[in-house]
CSV table of C-alpha atoms in Angstrom, one decimal:
chain,number,residue,atom,x,y,z
A,6,MET,CA,-148.1,29.6,193.4
A,7,ARG,CA,-145.5,30.1,190.6
A,8,TYR,CA,-142.0,30.6,192.0
A,9,THR,CA,-139.5,33.0,190.3
A,10,SER,CA,-136.7,32.3,192.8
A,11,TYR,CA,-135.7,29.4,195.1
A,12,PRO,CA,-137.7,29.3,198.3
A,13,LYS,CA,-134.7,27.9,200.2
A,14,ILE,CA,-131.2,26.9,199.4
A,15,LEU,CA,-130.0,23.9,201.5
A,16,ALA,CA,-126.5,23.9,200.0
A,17,GLU,CA,-125.7,27.4,201.3
A,18,ASN,CA,-123.9,25.4,204.0
A,19,ASP,CA,-121.8,22.3,203.8
A,20,THR,CA,-124.1,20.3,206.0
A,21,TYR,CA,-127.7,20.1,207.0
A,22,THR,CA,-129.3,18.3,209.9
A,23,THR,CA,-133.1,18.4,210.7
A,24,PRO,CA,-133.5,20.6,213.7
A,25,GLN,CA,-134.6,18.6,216.7
A,26,LYS,CA,-137.5,21.0,217.3
A,27,GLN,CA,-138.8,20.3,213.8
A,28,LYS,CA,-138.9,16.5,214.3
A,29,ARG,CA,-142.5,15.5,215.1
A,30,LYS,CA,-144.4,12.4,215.6
A,31,THR,CA,-147.5,11.7,213.4
A,32,LEU,CA,-150.0,9.0,214.3
A,33,PHE,CA,-150.3,7.7,210.7
A,34,PRO,CA,-147.1,9.0,209.0
A,35,THR,CA,-147.5,7.1,205.7
A,36,PHE,CA,-151.1,8.0,205.1
A,37,THR,CA,-150.5,11.7,206.2
A,38,PHE,CA,-147.5,12.0,203.9
A,39,TYR,CA,-149.1,10.5,200.8
A,40,LEU,CA,-152.1,12.7,201.0
A,41,LYS,CA,-149.8,15.7,200.8
A,42,LEU,CA,-147.6,14.1,198.1
A,43,ILE,CA,-150.6,13.6,195.9
A,44,ARG,CA,-151.4,17.3,196.2
A,45,ILE,CA,-147.8,18.3,195.3
A,46,ILE,CA,-147.8,15.9,192.3
A,47,PHE,CA,-151.1,17.1,191.0
A,48,TYR,CA,-150.1,20.8,191.3
A,49,SER,CA,-146.7,20.1,189.7
A,50,ASN,CA,-148.5,18.3,186.8
A,51,TYR,CA,-150.8,21.3,186.4
A,52,LYS,CA,-147.7,23.5,186.0
A,53,THR,CA,-146.2,21.3,183.4
A,54,LYS,CA,-149.4,21.7,181.3
A,55,ARG,CA,-149.0,25.4,181.5
A,56,ASN,CA,-145.3,25.2,180.6
A,57,ILE,CA,-144.2,26.9,183.9
A,58,TYR,CA,-142.6,23.9,185.6
A,59,ASP,CA,-139.1,25.4,185.4
A,60,GLY,CA,-136.1,24.9,187.7
A,61,TYR,CA,-137.5,27.2,190.4
A,62,ASN,CA,-140.8,25.3,190.6
A,63,TRP,CA,-139.0,21.9,190.4
A,64,VAL,CA,-136.9,22.9,193.4
A,65,ALA,CA,-139.9,24.3,195.2
A,66,SER,CA,-141.9,21.0,194.8
A,67,SER,CA,-138.8,19.0,195.9
A,68,LEU,CA,-138.4,21.2,199.0
A,69,ASP,CA,-142.1,20.9,199.7
A,70,ILE,CA,-141.7,17.1,199.8
A,71,PHE,CA,-138.6,17.5,202.0
A,72,ASP,CA,-140.7,19.6,204.4
A,73,LYS,CA,-143.6,17.1,204.5
A,74,LEU,CA,-141.2,14.3,205.3
A,75,GLU,CA,-139.6,16.2,208.1
A,76,LYS,CA,-143.1,17.0,209.5
A,77,ILE,CA,-144.0,13.4,209.8
A,78,GLY,CA,-140.8,12.9,211.8
A,79,ILE,CA,-138.2,11.8,209.3
A,80,ARG,CA,-134.8,13.3,210.1
A,81,PHE,CA,-132.2,14.3,207.4
A,82,LYS,CA,-128.4,14.4,207.7
A,83,ILE,CA,-126.7,15.9,204.6
A,84,GLU,CA,-122.9,16.4,204.3
A,85,GLY,CA,-120.4,17.5,201.7
A,86,MET,CA,-122.6,20.0,199.8
A,87,LYS,CA,-119.6,22.3,199.3
A,88,ASN,CA,-117.9,19.6,197.4
A,89,PHE,CA,-120.1,20.0,194.3
A,90,GLN,CA,-119.6,23.8,194.5
A,91,SER,CA,-115.8,23.7,194.6
A,92,PHE,CA,-115.4,23.8,190.8
A,93,GLU,CA,-116.9,25.6,187.8
A,94,GLY,CA,-119.2,23.9,185.3
A,95,PRO,CA,-121.4,20.8,185.3
A,96,CYS,CA,-120.5,17.3,186.6
A,97,ILE,CA,-121.7,13.8,186.9
A,98,PHE,CA,-123.1,12.7,190.3
A,99,ILE,CA,-122.7,8.9,190.6
A,100,SER,CA,-124.8,7.4,193.4
A,101,ASN,CA,-126.2,4.2,194.9
A,102,HIS,CA,-130.0,3.9,194.6
A,103,MET,CA,-132.1,2.8,197.5
A,104,SER,CA,-135.7,4.3,197.2
A,105,THR,CA,-138.0,6.8,195.5
A,106,LEU,CA,-137.0,9.4,198.1
A,107,GLU,CA,-133.7,10.4,196.5
A,108,THR,CA,-135.3,11.1,193.1
A,109,LEU,CA,-137.7,13.5,194.7
A,110,ILE,CA,-135.3,15.2,197.1
A,111,LEU,CA,-132.0,15.5,195.3
A,112,PRO,CA,-133.2,18.3,192.9
A,113,GLY,CA,-134.0,20.5,196.0
A,114,ILE,CA,-130.5,19.9,197.3
A,115,ILE,CA,-128.4,20.3,194.1
A,116,HIS,CA,-130.3,22.3,191.5
A,117,PRO,CA,-130.1,25.8,193.1
A,118,LYS,CA,-126.3,25.5,193.0
A,119,LYS,CA,-125.8,23.3,189.9
A,120,PRO,CA,-128.7,22.8,187.4
A,121,VAL,CA,-129.2,19.1,187.2
A,122,CYS,CA,-131.1,16.3,185.4
A,123,PHE,CA,-131.5,12.6,185.8
A,124,ILE,CA,-130.9,9.5,183.7
A,125,THR,CA,-134.2,7.7,184.0
A,126,LYS,CA,-136.0,4.5,183.0
A,127,LYS,CA,-138.5,4.8,180.2
A,128,GLU,CA,-141.4,3.5,182.2
A,129,LEU,CA,-140.9,6.3,184.7
A,130,ASN,CA,-141.8,8.8,182.0
A,131,ASP,CA,-145.0,6.9,181.2
A,132,TYR,CA,-146.5,7.1,184.7
A,133,PRO,CA,-149.8,8.9,184.9
A,134,PHE,CA,-149.4,12.4,186.4
A,135,PHE,CA,-145.8,11.8,187.5
A,136,GLY,CA,-144.5,11.1,183.9
A,137,PRO,CA,-145.1,14.6,182.5
A,138,ILE,CA,-143.3,16.1,185.5
A,139,THR,CA,-140.3,13.9,184.8
A,140,LYS,CA,-140.3,14.7,181.1
A,141,ALA,CA,-140.4,18.4,181.8
A,142,ARG,CA,-137.0,18.4,183.5
A,143,PHE,CA,-134.8,17.3,180.6
A,144,PRO,CA,-134.2,13.6,181.5
A,145,ILE,CA,-132.0,11.2,179.6
A,146,VAL,CA,-134.3,8.3,179.0
A,147,VAL,CA,-133.0,4.7,178.8
A,148,GLY,CA,-134.9,1.4,178.2
A,149,ARG,CA,-132.5,-0.9,180.0
A,150,SER,CA,-133.3,-3.7,177.5
A,151,ASN,CA,-130.4,-2.9,175.2
A,152,PRO,CA,-127.2,-1.9,177.1
A,153,ARG,CA,-125.4,-0.9,173.9
A,154,GLU,CA,-128.2,1.4,172.8
A,155,ASP,CA,-128.5,2.8,176.3
A,156,LEU,CA,-124.8,3.6,176.3
A,157,LYS,CA,-125.2,5.4,172.9
A,158,THR,CA,-128.2,7.4,174.3
A,159,VAL,CA,-126.4,8.4,177.5
A,160,LEU,CA,-123.2,9.5,175.7
A,161,ASN,CA,-125.0,11.5,173.0
A,162,GLU,CA,-127.7,13.1,175.1
A,163,GLY,CA,-125.4,13.4,178.1
A,164,LYS,CA,-123.0,15.5,176.0
A,165,ASN,CA,-125.9,17.8,175.0
A,166,ARG,CA,-127.0,18.2,178.6
A,167,LEU,CA,-123.5,19.0,179.8
A,168,GLU,CA,-123.0,21.5,177.0
A,169,ASP,CA,-126.2,23.2,178.2
A,170,GLY,CA,-124.6,23.4,181.7
A,171,ARG,CA,-126.7,20.7,183.3
A,172,SER,CA,-125.1,18.2,185.6
A,173,ILE,CA,-126.3,14.7,185.5
A,174,ILE,CA,-127.4,12.3,188.3
A,175,ILE,CA,-126.9,8.6,187.5
A,176,PHE,CA,-127.7,5.5,189.5
A,177,PRO,CA,-125.6,2.8,187.9
A,178,GLN,CA,-127.1,-0.2,189.8
A,179,LYS,CA,-129.3,-2.6,187.8
A,180,THR,CA,-132.1,-1.9,190.2
A,181,ARG,CA,-132.6,0.0,193.4
A,182,GLY,CA,-132.4,-1.8,196.7
A,183,LEU,CA,-131.4,-1.6,200.3
A,184,GLU,CA,-128.1,-3.4,199.6
A,185,PHE,CA,-125.1,-2.0,197.7
A,186,ASP,CA,-123.9,-4.6,195.2
A,187,GLU,CA,-120.7,-3.4,193.7
A,188,LYS,CA,-120.7,-6.0,190.9
A,189,SER,CA,-124.0,-4.6,189.6
A,190,PHE,CA,-122.7,-1.1,189.7
A,191,ASN,CA,-121.7,-0.2,186.1
A,192,SER,CA,-119.2,2.4,184.9
A,193,LEU,CA,-121.6,4.3,182.7
A,194,GLY,CA,-121.2,7.5,184.7
A,195,VAL,CA,-117.4,7.3,184.6
A,196,LYS,CA,-117.5,6.8,180.8
A,197,LEU,CA,-119.7,9.9,180.4
A,198,ALA,CA,-117.5,12.0,182.6
A,199,LYS,CA,-114.4,10.9,180.8
A,200,ALA,CA,-115.9,11.5,177.3
A,201,ASN,CA,-116.8,15.1,178.3
A,202,LYS,CA,-113.9,15.9,180.6
A,203,VAL,CA,-116.1,16.9,183.5
A,204,HIS,CA,-115.8,16.1,187.3
A,205,ILE,CA,-117.3,13.2,189.0
A,206,VAL,CA,-118.9,13.7,192.4
A,207,PRO,CA,-119.6,10.4,194.2
A,208,LEU,CA,-122.7,10.3,196.3
A,209,ALA,CA,-123.6,7.8,199.1
A,210,LEU,CA,-127.1,7.8,200.4
A,211,TYR,CA,-129.2,5.9,202.9
A,212,THR,CA,-133.0,6.4,202.3
A,213,GLU,CA,-134.5,3.2,203.9
A,214,ALA,CA,-137.0,5.5,205.7
A,215,TRP,CA,-139.0,5.3,202.4
A,216,GLU,CA,-139.5,1.6,201.9
A,217,ASN,CA,-140.1,0.0,198.6
A,218,GLY,CA,-143.8,-0.9,198.2
A,219,LYS,CA,-145.0,-4.5,197.9
A,220,MET,CA,-147.6,-3.7,195.2
A,221,LEU,CA,-146.2,-0.5,193.8
A,222,LYS,CA,-142.4,-0.4,194.3
A,223,ASP,CA,-142.3,3.4,194.2
A,224,PHE,CA,-144.8,3.9,197.0
A,225,GLY,CA,-144.0,2.0,200.2
A,226,LYS,CA,-144.3,2.6,203.9
A,227,LEU,CA,-142.6,5.6,205.5
A,228,ASN,CA,-140.6,4.9,208.6
A,229,PRO,CA,-139.7,8.0,210.7
A,230,ALA,CA,-137.5,6.0,213.0
A,231,LYS,CA,-134.8,5.8,210.3
A,232,THR,CA,-132.7,8.8,209.5
A,233,VAL,CA,-132.1,9.8,205.8
A,234,LYS,CA,-128.5,10.4,205.0
A,235,PHE,CA,-126.7,11.9,202.0
A,236,SER,CA,-122.9,12.3,201.7
A,237,PHE,CA,-121.3,14.1,198.7
A,238,GLY,CA,-117.7,13.1,198.2
A,239,GLU,CA,-114.8,15.2,196.8
A,240,PRO,CA,-114.9,15.8,193.1
A,241,PHE,CA,-112.3,14.3,190.7
A,242,LEU,CA,-111.5,14.1,187.0
A,243,VAL,CA,-111.0,10.9,185.0
A,244,SER,CA,-107.6,9.9,183.7
A,245,GLY,CA,-106.6,6.7,182.0
A,246,ASN,CA,-109.3,4.2,181.2
A,247,GLY,CA,-111.5,5.1,184.2
A,248,ALA,CA,-111.1,1.9,186.1
A,249,GLU,CA,-109.4,3.6,189.1
A,250,GLU,CA,-112.1,6.3,189.2
A,251,HIS,CA,-114.9,3.7,189.1
A,252,LYS,CA,-113.2,2.0,192.1
A,253,ARG,CA,-112.9,5.3,193.8
A,254,VAL,CA,-116.7,5.9,193.6
A,255,ILE,CA,-117.4,2.3,194.9
A,256,ASP,CA,-114.9,2.7,197.7
A,257,PHE,CA,-116.4,6.0,198.7
A,258,ILE,CA,-119.9,4.6,199.0
A,259,LYS,CA,-118.7,1.5,200.9
A,260,SER,CA,-116.7,3.7,203.3
A,261,LYS,CA,-119.9,5.8,204.1
A,262,PHE,CA,-121.9,2.6,204.6
A,263,ASN,CA,-119.3,1.5,207.1
A,264,ASP,CA,-119.4,4.9,208.8
A,265,TRP,CA,-123.2,4.6,209.0
A,266,GLU,CA,-122.9,1.1,210.5
A,267,LEU,CA,-124.4,-0.5,207.3
A,268,SER,CA,-121.6,-2.9,206.5
A,269,ASP,CA,-124.1,-5.7,206.5
A,270,LYS,CA,-125.7,-4.1,203.4
A,271,ILE,CA,-122.5,-4.3,201.3
A,272,ILE,CA,-122.4,-7.4,199.1
A,273,ASN,CA,-119.8,-8.8,196.7
A,274,SER,CA,-117.0,-6.8,198.4
């Protein structure tokens, strides 16, 4: 099915919580989910080959994954969605990075209200089947082997995306993980926001329900016992050299980890 409108808009309200009646128990949640995910990925890949994998269809596949996660028993709690709608124009979402889940789910949350793209690693674009899907949605691709070159790429291509009205999601950690290491959390997103005079929206997330895999990091075990949490903070602009704003993002993420009783996952504080 080709979508010409959004099937659902989660951000119509400020918060979303999985309805209790929708939470189910599945005997083999990981196996059940990945069977359905494979179908979604193949179908999305088919749409990219036909050049019809636009924003509507990207959101539709993201929400389809969201629905399949809820159906195996994973519960979502999302808050602060009005924060990224409180101003006009694109912005920079700066977030911690925990698992594959957020890269698949965030488009379904944000894109219907603010068209968005990701800063992604080059190898992600080279994945069979999944790579063409990623490349179809205007990513900013970095290699992570040359920080200076990556900065140049992000600033140049980021400017183009923002001028086109696309917000940008950036995960500034060196690598994703269950812990939040503020010393490995770079200020690239702040630099990009400052250079283009756009708002920053801090985002804290907890997605340990999708574990990192032992053989393939992107595809690990699903744990329905763990609730997925997203919290969007209040937007702000950068003044000065950006050091204060960088700290503000870090402090927001740490405060949400504390609220979620995850203080043991904060390191280098």
